[in-house]
Short mmCIF file of C-alpha atoms in Angstrom, two decimals:
data_model
loop_
_atom_site.label_atom_id
_atom_site.label_comp_id
_atom_site.label_asym_id
_atom_site.label_seq_id
_atom_site.Cartn_x
_atom_site.Cartn_y
_atom_site.Cartn_z
CA UNK O 16 -0.09 0.13 -0.17
CA UNK O 17 1.42 3.20 -1.11
CA UNK O 18 1.37 5.83 2.16
CA UNK O 19 -0.36 9.19 0.88
CA UNK O 20 2.13 11.80 0.62
CA UNK O 21 1.88 15.04 2.77
CA UNK O 22 0.54 17.90 1.01
CA UNK O 23 3.31 19.90 1.78
CA UNK O 24 5.51 17.15 0.21
CA UNK O 25 3.47 17.40 -2.93
CA UNK O 26 3.93 20.95 -3.24
CA UNK O 27 7.65 20.83 -2.76
CA UNK O 28 7.93 18.03 -5.34
CA UNK O 29 5.94 20.34 -7.75
CA UNK O 30 8.22 23.17 -7.27
CA UNK O 31 11.00 21.11 -7.82
CA UNK O 32 9.82 19.45 -10.72
CA UNK O 33 8.79 22.87 -12.32
CA UNK O 34 11.80 23.88 -14.40
CA UNK O 35 11.97 20.57 -15.98
CA UNK O 36 8.19 20.20 -17.02
CA UNK O 37 7.63 23.70 -18.04
CA UNK O 38 10.80 23.50 -20.20
CA UNK O 39 9.57 20.28 -21.82
CA UNK O 40 5.88 21.73 -22.46
CA UNK O 41 7.53 24.66 -23.63
CA UNK O 42 9.40 22.56 -26.47
CA UNK O 43 6.08 21.05 -27.43
CA UNK O 44 3.84 24.05 -27.40
CA UNK O 45 6.51 26.98 -28.24
CA UNK O 46 4.16 29.41 -26.16
CA UNK O 47 5.10 30.33 -22.58
CA UNK O 48 1.58 31.10 -21.50
CA UNK O 49 0.26 27.86 -23.11
CA UNK O 50 3.15 26.04 -21.49
CA UNK O 51 2.54 27.64 -17.99
CA UNK O 52 -1.23 26.77 -18.20
CA UNK O 53 -0.50 23.29 -19.07
CA UNK O 54 1.89 22.91 -16.01
CA UNK O 55 -0.88 24.60 -13.89
CA UNK O 56 -3.47 22.04 -14.84
CA UNK O 57 -1.28 19.31 -14.52
CA UNK O 58 -0.43 20.40 -10.87
CA UNK O 59 -4.17 20.56 -10.08
CA UNK O 60 -4.38 16.91 -11.22
CA UNK O 61 -1.44 15.94 -9.18
CA UNK O 62 -2.95 17.38 -6.19
CA UNK O 63 -6.25 15.22 -6.87
CA UNK O 64 -4.39 12.23 -7.96
CA UNK O 65 -1.21 11.45 -5.97
CA UNK O 66 -2.85 11.58 -2.41
CA UNK O 67 -4.99 8.68 -3.72
CA UNK O 68 -2.84 6.73 -5.94
CA UNK O 69 0.28 7.63 -4.43
CA UNK O 70 3.05 9.60 -5.97
CA UNK O 71 4.76 8.82 -9.51
CA UNK O 72 7.98 7.46 -9.69
CA UNK O 73 8.96 10.04 -12.30
CA UNK O 74 7.16 13.31 -11.00
CA UNK O 75 8.41 15.57 -13.89
CA UNK O 76 7.65 12.85 -16.51
CA UNK O 77 3.93 12.48 -15.05
CA UNK O 78 3.32 16.45 -15.11
CA UNK O 79 4.70 16.89 -18.54
CA UNK O 80 2.67 14.02 -19.94
CA UNK O 81 -0.69 15.03 -18.06
CA UNK O 82 -0.23 18.63 -18.85
CA UNK O 83 0.69 17.96 -22.49
CA UNK O 84 -2.67 16.06 -22.78
CA UNK O 85 -4.68 18.23 -20.94
CA UNK O 86 -3.38 21.24 -23.06
CA UNK O 87 -3.92 19.60 -26.42
CA UNK O 88 -7.32 18.20 -25.35
CA UNK O 89 -8.31 21.88 -24.19
CA UNK O 90 -7.20 23.00 -27.92
CA UNK O 91 -9.23 20.41 -29.61
CA UNK O 92 -12.21 21.32 -27.55
CA UNK O 93 -11.64 25.03 -28.36
CA UNK O 94 -11.15 24.09 -31.99
CA UNK O 95 -14.66 22.47 -32.30
CA UNK O 96 -16.13 25.86 -30.98
CA UNK O 97 -14.26 27.92 -33.14
CA UNK O 98 -11.96 27.42 -36.25
CA UNK O 99 -9.53 24.55 -37.59
CA UNK O 100 -6.69 23.72 -34.79
CA UNK O 101 -3.65 25.58 -35.16
CA UNK O 102 -1.59 22.72 -36.14
CA UNK O 103 1.62 24.66 -36.07
CA UNK O 104 1.30 25.55 -32.59
CA UNK O 105 1.72 22.00 -31.45
CA UNK O 106 4.96 20.19 -32.06
CA UNK O 107 5.23 17.24 -34.31
CA UNK O 108 6.31 15.14 -31.71
CA UNK O 109 2.56 14.57 -30.83
CA UNK O 110 2.29 11.18 -32.24
CA UNK O 111 5.31 9.74 -30.03
CA UNK O 112 2.93 10.13 -26.80
CA UNK O 113 3.17 6.54 -25.93
CA UNK O 114 6.56 6.38 -25.23
CA UNK O 115 7.06 10.00 -23.84
CA UNK O 116 8.09 9.01 -20.44
CA UNK O 117 10.82 6.84 -21.59
CA UNK O 118 12.23 9.74 -23.49
CA UNK O 119 12.25 12.17 -20.72
CA UNK O 120 15.97 11.33 -19.99
CA UNK O 121 18.62 13.45 -18.56
CA UNK O 122 19.78 14.53 -21.99
CA UNK O 123 16.64 15.93 -23.14
CA UNK O 124 15.95 17.88 -19.87
CA UNK O 125 19.30 19.61 -19.99
CA UNK O 126 18.56 21.31 -23.08
CA UNK O 127 15.09 22.07 -22.38
CA UNK O 128 16.03 23.87 -18.98
CA UNK O 129 18.71 25.65 -20.88
CA UNK O 130 16.39 26.75 -23.45
CA UNK O 131 13.99 27.98 -20.99
CA UNK O 132 16.51 29.91 -18.96
CA UNK O 133 17.67 31.23 -22.45
CA UNK O 134 14.38 32.43 -23.38
CA UNK O 135 14.03 34.49 -20.32
CA UNK O 136 17.64 35.94 -20.78
CA UNK O 137 16.43 36.91 -24.35
CA UNK O 138 18.95 39.79 -25.17
CA UNK O 139 15.88 42.05 -26.37
CA UNK O 140 14.56 42.19 -22.88
CA UNK O 141 15.64 44.70 -20.38
CA UNK O 142 17.39 42.97 -17.54
CA UNK O 143 14.53 43.74 -15.01
CA UNK O 144 12.28 42.01 -17.23
CA UNK O 145 14.65 39.08 -17.74
CA UNK O 146 14.84 38.59 -14.04
CA UNK O 147 11.13 38.97 -13.40
CA UNK O 148 10.32 36.46 -16.20
CA UNK O 149 13.10 33.80 -14.82
CA UNK O 150 11.36 34.16 -11.50
CA UNK O 151 8.07 33.75 -12.75
CA UNK O 152 8.53 30.89 -15.36
CA UNK O 153 11.72 28.83 -14.00
CA UNK O 154 11.28 29.37 -10.38
CA UNK O 155 7.53 29.72 -10.35
CA UNK O 156 7.37 32.25 -7.76
CA UNK O 157 3.67 33.88 -7.83
CA UNK O 158 3.37 37.23 -9.21
CA UNK O 159 2.56 39.05 -5.87
CA UNK O 160 5.87 37.98 -4.23
CA UNK O 161 7.93 38.98 -7.48
CA UNK O 162 6.10 42.47 -7.08
CA UNK O 163 7.18 42.60 -3.62
CA UNK O 164 10.71 41.63 -4.47
CA UNK O 165 11.04 44.51 -7.00
CA UNK O 166 8.94 47.15 -4.75
CA UNK O 167 6.36 47.54 -7.48
CA UNK O 168 2.54 46.90 -7.42
CA UNK O 169 0.84 43.31 -8.56
CA UNK O 170 -0.54 45.00 -11.57
CA UNK O 171 2.36 46.60 -12.79
CA UNK O 172 4.63 43.52 -12.46
CA UNK O 173 1.71 41.35 -14.20
CA UNK O 174 2.24 44.13 -17.19
CA UNK O 175 6.10 43.88 -16.91
CA UNK O 176 5.75 40.03 -17.35
CA UNK O 177 3.00 40.11 -20.22
CA UNK O 178 5.25 42.64 -22.03
CA UNK O 179 8.30 40.37 -21.87
CA UNK O 180 6.31 37.19 -22.85
CA UNK O 181 4.76 39.36 -25.99
CA UNK O 182 8.33 40.54 -26.71
CA UNK O 183 9.53 36.88 -26.69
CA UNK O 184 6.52 35.61 -28.83
CA UNK O 185 7.37 38.13 -31.42
CA UNK O 186 11.09 37.62 -31.58
CA UNK O 187 12.43 34.59 -33.40
CA UNK O 188 13.79 32.19 -30.85
CA UNK O 189 15.83 29.25 -31.90
CA UNK O 190 14.56 25.90 -30.72
CA UNK O 191 16.81 23.56 -32.09
CA UNK O 192 19.63 21.99 -29.92
CA UNK O 193 22.36 24.55 -29.36
CA UNK O 194 25.85 23.80 -30.68
CA UNK O 195 28.89 24.01 -28.50
CA UNK O 196 29.26 27.70 -29.11
CA UNK O 197 25.76 28.91 -28.64
CA UNK O 198 25.79 26.61 -25.40
CA UNK O 199 28.77 28.46 -24.28
CA UNK O 200 27.06 31.80 -24.71
CA UNK O 201 23.94 30.95 -23.36
CA UNK O 202 25.64 29.47 -20.31
CA UNK O 203 27.12 32.90 -19.67
CA UNK O 204 24.06 34.67 -20.16
CA UNK O 205 21.78 32.45 -17.75
CA UNK O 206 25.06 32.70 -15.20
CA UNK O 207 24.74 36.30 -15.50
CA UNK O 208 20.96 36.10 -15.00
CA UNK O 209 21.26 33.98 -11.97
CA UNK O 210 23.63 36.43 -10.31
CA UNK O 211 21.52 39.53 -11.21
CA UNK O 212 18.63 37.61 -9.35
CA UNK O 213 20.81 37.33 -6.36
CA UNK O 214 22.00 40.81 -6.46
CA UNK O 215 18.50 41.93 -6.56
CA UNK O 216 17.88 40.39 -3.18
CA UNK O 217 21.31 41.13 -1.85
CA UNK O 218 21.61 44.67 -2.29
CA UNK O 219 18.49 45.25 -0.13
CA UNK O 220 19.11 47.00 3.24
CA UNK O 221 16.29 45.41 5.25
CA UNK O 222 17.47 41.95 6.11
CA UNK O 223 13.98 40.44 6.53
CA UNK O 224 12.51 41.94 3.62
CA UNK O 225 10.93 39.96 0.77
CA UNK O 226 13.86 40.68 -1.54
CA UNK O 227 16.09 38.70 0.44
CA UNK O 228 14.18 35.26 -0.68
CA UNK O 229 15.64 36.30 -4.07
CA UNK O 230 19.26 35.17 -2.90
CA UNK O 231 17.79 31.71 -1.72
CA UNK O 232 16.06 31.33 -4.99
CA UNK O 233 19.33 32.36 -7.13
CA UNK O 234 21.20 29.82 -4.98
CA UNK O 235 18.68 27.16 -5.55
CA UNK O 236 18.89 27.97 -9.61
CA UNK O 237 22.76 27.69 -9.61
CA UNK O 238 22.55 24.35 -7.83
CA UNK O 239 19.98 23.25 -10.29
CA UNK O 240 22.25 24.04 -13.16
CA UNK O 241 25.21 22.55 -11.56
CA UNK O 242 23.24 19.29 -11.01
CA UNK O 243 22.78 19.38 -14.91
CA UNK O 244 26.11 20.66 -15.76
CA UNK O 245 28.21 19.24 -13.20
CA UNK O 246 31.65 20.07 -14.39
CA UNK O 247 31.09 23.74 -15.26
CA UNK O 248 33.78 25.54 -13.13
CA UNK O 249 31.98 29.04 -13.55
CA UNK O 250 28.91 27.87 -12.27
CA UNK O 251 30.74 26.31 -9.33
CA UNK O 252 32.26 29.66 -8.86
CA UNK O 253 29.25 31.60 -9.04
CA UNK O 254 27.50 29.15 -6.44
CA UNK O 255 30.51 29.75 -4.12
CA UNK O 256 30.40 33.44 -4.65
CA UNK O 257 26.60 33.50 -3.84
CA UNK O 258 27.00 31.17 -0.96
CA UNK O 259 29.81 33.16 0.62
CA UNK O 260 28.03 36.38 0.41
CA UNK O 261 24.81 34.93 1.61
CA UNK O 262 27.04 33.53 4.61
CA UNK O 263 27.21 36.75 5.69
CA UNK O 264 23.67 37.68 5.97
CA UNK O 265 23.15 37.66 9.51
CA UNK O 266 26.40 40.20 10.28
CA UNK O 267 25.85 42.43 7.54
CA UNK O 268 23.38 45.07 9.22
CA UNK O 269 22.92 46.38 12.61
CA UNK O 270 19.89 46.43 14.51
CA UNK O 271 18.72 49.98 12.94
CA UNK O 272 19.14 48.31 9.77
CA UNK O 273 22.57 50.10 8.79
CA UNK O 274 25.11 48.05 6.99
CA UNK O 275 28.23 46.86 8.78
CA UNK O 276 31.56 46.89 6.73
CA UNK O 277 33.14 43.65 6.16
CA UNK O 278 35.81 44.59 8.81
CA UNK O 279 33.43 45.39 11.45
CA UNK O 280 31.27 42.45 11.23
CA UNK O 281 30.89 39.82 14.12
CA UNK O 282 32.44 36.90 12.11
CA UNK O 283 30.96 34.51 14.64
CA UNK O 284 27.45 35.10 12.95
CA UNK O 285 29.00 34.07 9.30
CA UNK O 286 27.22 30.74 8.40
CA UNK O 287 29.90 28.23 8.73
CA UNK O 288 27.58 25.46 6.54
CA UNK O 289 27.60 27.88 3.65
CA UNK O 290 31.24 28.70 4.10
CA UNK O 291 32.44 25.21 4.05
CA UNK O 292 30.29 24.02 0.90
CA UNK O 293 31.80 27.32 -0.93
CA UNK O 294 35.18 26.19 -0.22
CA UNK O 295 34.49 22.63 -1.40
CA UNK O 296 33.00 24.25 -4.71
CA UNK O 297 35.95 26.24 -5.20
CA UNK O 298 38.53 23.31 -4.84
CA UNK O 299 36.40 21.66 -7.30
CA UNK O 300 36.72 24.28 -9.69
CA UNK O 301 40.40 24.61 -9.52
CA UNK O 302 40.58 21.19 -10.61
CA UNK O 303 39.41 22.39 -13.99
CA UNK O 304 42.34 24.79 -14.41
CA UNK O 305 40.01 27.26 -16.25
CA UNK O 306 39.83 30.13 -14.32
CA UNK O 307 36.98 32.85 -15.06
CA UNK O 308 35.58 36.04 -13.38
CA UNK O 309 33.13 33.94 -10.94
CA UNK O 310 35.67 31.81 -9.96
CA UNK O 311 38.26 34.44 -9.02
CA UNK O 312 35.70 36.48 -7.29
CA UNK O 313 34.58 33.57 -5.15
CA UNK O 314 38.29 32.99 -4.16
CA UNK O 315 38.66 36.51 -3.22
CA UNK O 316 35.56 36.38 -1.09
CA UNK O 317 36.91 33.07 0.14
CA UNK O 318 40.17 34.76 1.26
CA UNK O 319 37.92 37.09 3.73
CA UNK O 320 36.14 34.27 5.05
CA UNK O 321 39.17 32.11 5.94
CA UNK O 322 40.50 35.17 8.19
CA UNK O 323 39.43 34.80 11.61
CA UNK O 324 40.21 38.49 12.47
CA UNK O 325 40.02 41.25 9.71
CA UNK O 326 43.93 41.54 10.78
CA UNK O 327 44.61 38.02 9.58
CA UNK O 328 43.30 38.76 6.01
CA UNK O 329 45.68 37.69 3.17
CA UNK O 330 45.69 41.24 1.33
CA UNK O 331 48.62 39.87 -1.02
CA UNK O 332 46.47 37.06 -1.76
CA UNK O 333 43.42 39.53 -2.52
CA UNK O 334 45.59 41.68 -4.55
CA UNK O 335 46.97 38.93 -6.65
CA UNK O 336 43.43 37.58 -7.29
CA UNK O 337 42.38 41.20 -8.19
CA UNK O 338 45.39 41.49 -10.76
CA UNK O 339 43.84 38.06 -12.07
CA UNK O 340 40.42 39.31 -12.36
CA UNK O 341 41.80 42.54 -14.11
CA UNK O 342 43.27 40.27 -16.87
CA UNK O 343 40.17 38.20 -17.20
CA UNK O 344 37.24 41.02 -16.72
CA UNK O 345 39.07 44.25 -16.76
CA UNK O 346 36.80 47.13 -15.65
CA UNK O 347 37.47 50.19 -13.45
CA UNK O 348 35.14 48.84 -10.80
CA UNK O 349 37.59 45.56 -10.37
CA UNK O 350 40.60 48.03 -10.21
CA UNK O 351 38.87 50.50 -7.70
CA UNK O 352 38.09 47.10 -5.46
CA UNK O 353 41.86 46.07 -5.98
CA UNK O 354 42.83 49.54 -4.45
CA UNK O 355 41.66 48.48 -1.10
CA UNK O 356 44.29 45.65 -1.11
CA UNK O 357 46.72 48.27 -2.44
CA UNK O 358 45.81 50.36 0.75
CA UNK O 359 46.25 47.62 2.85
CA UNK O 360 49.39 46.37 1.45
CA UNK O 361 51.29 49.67 0.49
CA UNK O 362 49.38 52.53 2.22
CA UNK O 363 46.81 55.24 1.34
CA UNK O 364 48.88 57.25 -0.92
CA UNK O 365 49.90 54.43 -3.17
CA UNK O 366 45.93 53.54 -3.40
CA UNK O 367 44.97 56.89 -4.10
CA UNK O 368 47.34 57.43 -7.05
CA UNK O 369 46.20 53.84 -8.33
CA UNK O 370 42.64 55.17 -8.44
CA UNK O 371 43.59 58.66 -10.02
CA UNK O 372 42.91 57.68 -13.58
CA UNK O 373 39.52 56.12 -12.63
CA UNK O 374 38.08 59.96 -11.69
CA UNK O 375 36.61 59.96 -15.34
CA UNK O 376 35.08 56.64 -15.96
CA UNK O 377 33.60 56.32 -12.47
CA UNK O 378 32.66 59.97 -11.87
CA UNK O 379 29.10 58.94 -11.49
CA UNK O 380 29.79 55.93 -9.09
CA UNK O 381 28.90 56.07 -5.43
CA UNK O 382 31.43 53.97 -4.24
CA UNK O 383 34.39 55.55 -6.41
CA UNK O 384 34.09 58.82 -4.22
CA UNK O 385 33.48 56.92 -1.10
CA UNK O 386 36.75 55.14 -1.24
CA UNK O 387 38.49 58.18 -2.46
CA UNK O 388 37.07 60.19 0.67
CA UNK O 389 38.28 57.72 2.87
CA UNK O 390 41.94 57.54 1.05
CA UNK O 391 41.99 61.44 1.34
CA UNK O 392 40.90 61.36 5.04
CA UNK O 393 43.64 58.84 5.93
CA UNK O 394 45.96 61.09 4.46
CA UNK O 395 44.93 64.18 6.25
CA UNK O 396 43.48 66.08 3.40
CA UNK O 397 40.41 66.93 5.06
CA UNK O 398 38.73 69.55 2.66
CA UNK O 399 39.30 67.15 -0.24
CA UNK O 400 37.87 64.52 1.47
CA UNK O 401 34.83 66.35 2.36
CA UNK O 402 34.17 67.32 -1.29
CA UNK O 403 34.64 63.51 -2.04
CA UNK O 404 31.92 62.37 0.46
CA UNK O 405 29.59 65.21 -0.54
CA UNK O 406 29.60 63.98 -3.87
CA UNK O 407 29.28 60.21 -2.86
CA UNK O 408 26.21 61.43 -0.74
CA UNK O 409 24.79 63.09 -3.96
CA UNK O 410 24.98 59.65 -5.92
CA UNK O 411 23.95 57.48 -2.92
CA UNK O 412 21.07 55.05 -4.07
CA UNK O 413 19.82 54.01 -0.46
CA UNK O 414 19.29 56.21 2.57
CA UNK O 415 21.50 53.65 4.45
CA UNK O 416 24.49 54.29 1.93
CA UNK O 417 23.84 58.28 2.55
CA UNK O 418 23.77 57.65 6.01
CA UNK O 419 27.18 55.74 6.13
CA UNK O 420 29.09 58.44 4.18
CA UNK O 421 26.91 61.27 6.59
CA UNK O 422 29.23 59.63 9.78
CA UNK O 423 32.42 60.26 7.66
CA UNK O 424 31.18 63.83 7.12
CA UNK O 425 30.44 64.29 10.68
CA UNK O 426 33.85 62.99 11.76
CA UNK O 427 35.54 65.37 9.70
CA UNK O 428 33.48 68.20 11.17
CA UNK O 429 34.02 67.02 14.70
CA UNK E 19 24.52 -4.57 16.71
CA UNK E 20 25.68 -1.51 14.80
CA UNK E 21 23.43 0.17 12.09
CA UNK E 22 23.66 3.16 9.77
CA UNK E 23 20.87 5.05 9.09
CA UNK E 24 21.28 6.63 5.57
CA UNK E 25 19.29 9.61 5.20
CA UNK E 26 18.06 9.86 1.47
CA UNK E 27 15.94 12.62 0.36
CA UNK E 28 15.03 14.45 -3.18
CA UNK E 29 17.38 17.30 -3.49
CA UNK E 30 14.96 19.16 -5.74
CA UNK E 31 13.11 19.47 -2.67
CA UNK E 32 15.86 19.99 0.07
CA UNK E 33 17.60 22.76 -2.14
CA UNK E 34 14.24 24.45 -2.52
CA UNK E 35 14.35 24.83 1.49
CA UNK E 36 14.90 28.35 2.66
CA UNK E 37 17.66 28.75 5.31
CA UNK E 38 14.84 29.15 7.92
CA UNK E 39 13.10 25.88 6.63
CA UNK E 40 16.30 23.94 6.79
CA UNK E 41 16.90 25.16 10.40
CA UNK E 42 13.39 24.09 11.31
CA UNK E 43 13.93 20.60 9.97
CA UNK E 44 17.26 20.24 11.74
CA UNK E 45 15.94 21.50 15.03
CA UNK E 46 13.31 18.93 15.12
CA UNK E 47 16.01 16.39 14.12
CA UNK E 48 18.12 17.62 17.21
CA UNK E 49 15.27 16.73 19.43
CA UNK E 50 15.29 13.10 18.29
CA UNK E 51 19.10 13.01 18.30
CA UNK E 52 19.30 14.28 21.89
CA UNK E 53 16.85 11.60 23.09
CA UNK E 54 18.96 8.91 21.61
CA UNK E 55 22.37 10.26 21.84
CA UNK E 56 23.54 7.12 24.09
CA UNK E 57 22.90 4.95 20.79
CA UNK E 58 24.62 7.26 18.35
CA UNK E 59 28.40 7.65 17.09
CA UNK E 60 29.07 10.46 15.15
CA UNK E 61 26.45 11.72 12.89
CA UNK E 62 27.46 13.16 9.29
CA UNK E 63 25.46 15.69 6.84
CA UNK E 64 26.62 15.38 3.57
CA UNK E 65 26.91 18.58 1.42
CA UNK E 66 24.78 18.54 -1.63
CA UNK E 67 25.55 16.32 -4.56
CA UNK E 68 26.71 19.43 -6.58
CA UNK E 69 29.65 19.35 -4.39
CA UNK E 70 30.54 15.83 -4.79
CA UNK E 71 33.33 14.39 -6.78
CA UNK E 72 33.51 10.77 -7.96
CA UNK E 73 36.58 8.48 -8.78
CA UNK E 74 35.44 5.99 -11.53
CA UNK E 75 37.10 3.25 -10.09
CA UNK E 76 37.39 0.91 -13.41
CA UNK E 77 38.60 3.92 -15.42
CA UNK E 78 40.54 5.58 -12.66
CA UNK E 79 39.39 9.01 -13.60
CA UNK E 80 37.76 11.87 -11.37
CA UNK E 81 34.62 13.28 -12.55
CA UNK E 82 32.25 15.99 -11.07
CA UNK E 83 29.00 15.00 -9.53
CA UNK E 84 27.87 11.96 -7.30
CA UNK E 85 28.37 8.49 -8.24
CA UNK E 86 24.66 7.32 -8.38
CA UNK E 87 22.62 9.31 -10.65
CA UNK E 88 19.33 8.41 -8.87
CA UNK E 89 16.77 10.91 -8.17
CA UNK E 90 16.86 10.44 -4.30
CA UNK E 91 20.27 11.64 -2.74
CA UNK E 92 22.22 10.58 0.42
CA UNK E 93 22.01 13.60 2.42
CA UNK E 94 23.96 12.12 5.49
CA UNK E 95 24.29 9.11 7.99
CA UNK E 96 23.99 7.89 11.34
CA UNK E 97 25.88 5.55 13.05
CA UNK E 98 24.20 3.77 15.76
CA UNK E 99 24.79 0.96 18.05
CA UNK E 100 21.64 -0.64 19.13
CA UNK E 101 20.46 -4.09 20.33
CA UNK E 102 18.44 -4.85 17.28
CA UNK E 103 17.17 -3.83 13.90
CA UNK E 104 13.62 -3.14 15.71
CA UNK E 105 15.54 -0.60 17.53
CA UNK E 106 16.99 0.89 14.79
CA UNK E 107 13.63 1.08 12.62
CA UNK E 108 11.95 2.61 15.72
CA UNK E 109 14.56 5.54 15.84
CA UNK E 110 14.39 5.89 12.01
CA UNK E 111 10.48 6.02 12.19
CA UNK E 112 11.09 9.06 14.76
CA UNK E 113 13.17 10.86 12.54
CA UNK E 114 10.95 10.49 9.61
CA UNK E 115 8.42 12.13 11.55
CA UNK E 116 10.84 15.04 11.87
CA UNK E 117 12.05 15.06 8.25
CA UNK E 118 9.14 13.82 5.94
CA UNK E 119 9.93 12.62 2.41
CA UNK E 120 12.40 10.43 0.92
CA UNK E 121 13.78 7.37 2.80
CA UNK E 122 16.19 5.91 5.22
CA UNK E 123 18.21 2.96 4.41
CA UNK E 124 19.47 0.70 7.25
CA UNK E 125 22.09 -1.32 6.59
CA UNK E 126 24.21 -3.38 9.07
CA UNK E 127 27.84 -2.17 9.18
CA UNK E 128 31.17 -3.56 10.15
CA UNK E 129 33.63 -1.27 11.89
CA UNK E 130 37.31 -1.01 11.39
CA UNK E 131 40.41 0.54 13.03
CA UNK E 132 42.01 2.94 10.87
CA UNK E 133 44.84 0.23 10.48
CA UNK E 134 42.33 -2.10 8.96
CA UNK E 135 41.65 -4.20 11.95
CA UNK E 136 37.91 -5.21 12.26
CA UNK E 137 36.31 -4.26 15.42
CA UNK E 138 33.10 -6.20 14.93
CA UNK E 139 33.85 -8.31 17.66
CA UNK E 140 34.39 -5.84 20.26
CA UNK E 141 31.60 -5.61 22.83
CA UNK E 142 28.98 -2.75 22.44
CA UNK E 143 29.89 -0.01 24.62
#
């Protein structure tokens, strides 16, 4: 006798099977709305059937088959009421229904999910729409939760997602299996999208806000990707990077919600389990000898995590890693970050000289003026420091950032 | 008799847990663990299979990922020293209430010292 599964258990299994099922349904119907509706219908049927009959061995396979049949059935019934069926909307794989579950092997899943993620990363979409669409379609988050995460109303978010879908429907999205080059490009797009989702949650100043769930969701997506592509060192690096950042979640803000700098954080509040998993992930990635930006950033975060006290930080190691990052992904922001290591190693004067050429490209960047103000303050150049901090406050994007700089200014006045 | 209780669960589900949900399950398990502490040896929780590396013995090559490509993944294990399988099953049932879903595999084990000597004959503590 099969034990009736707990409702909670069913719900979790539905969440887990969602990316695979929606991705496969998208392959059949080539229509995001239809694929989603078919999945919803399959979930409703699962909630009715599984408690009675026990869960199927292959939950995703079951949902795909039921969702596909339900949607085809629905289309046929509609067709009788309206015009002829739109054969073009239904894939020609329809006749192979009988052995469908057998064909749902890992190989097919891989490309389906990659395709689904890639659809969400379509270059025609602005980044915010990409993220919103991925959270809706891949992660299955309900619209009100995504809206709360982006601090907009339900209706506005609904419209944003609808617009994204409409743009995708108009665009010519290739549905064939991608070649190695395309695959690599897609992989980079998908990695960037996952990190964007994470950062949407991470930059929020209120630790208990709905947005921090985006961090959990991004980590879940990265783990999912890594189970599908276990030998991608950059995905290992990205997961490690996110785990290390997330491990500091409980130490990043004081009780008033003001951010606490890395060197002032209570390191006993860092999540050791996440740090250990990140270290294991970095070790694995290193074996591949294919360093990339995520792996290097993770390695930098790992050096911070290894230091028991701020003064134990391996700044020479961090400097070397930033130099590697400058080679792999050069940008003024990377150089700005490296200047902190230079400051620790060679003093404020050397760091100030290093960032001088960045004044042009980073003129509109809050952190540039913050770092510059700090260095000038350290060198006793009070009035120049004040100017830099005033400029930083003007560029602050959150009240917490502004309040932090305000403390510096107050200190200069005092 | 010594047993291990191997903790299986679907990673699609466990990796969808938020930190809070994870902590809640672990807290419930800790309550069971404290009750049976005298019967337990060390307890291990395994990291996700995405952190696993496998040595394929016949080809002698190292690959990323777990060896068994099953849906349910091994998440951790207990080492027990109890008088019978019945007791082991009873403990596993209590754990299953705290952490539903998946399965526990109970398998008798032989223990060895690091030098390779069997300690199976040693009296249970």
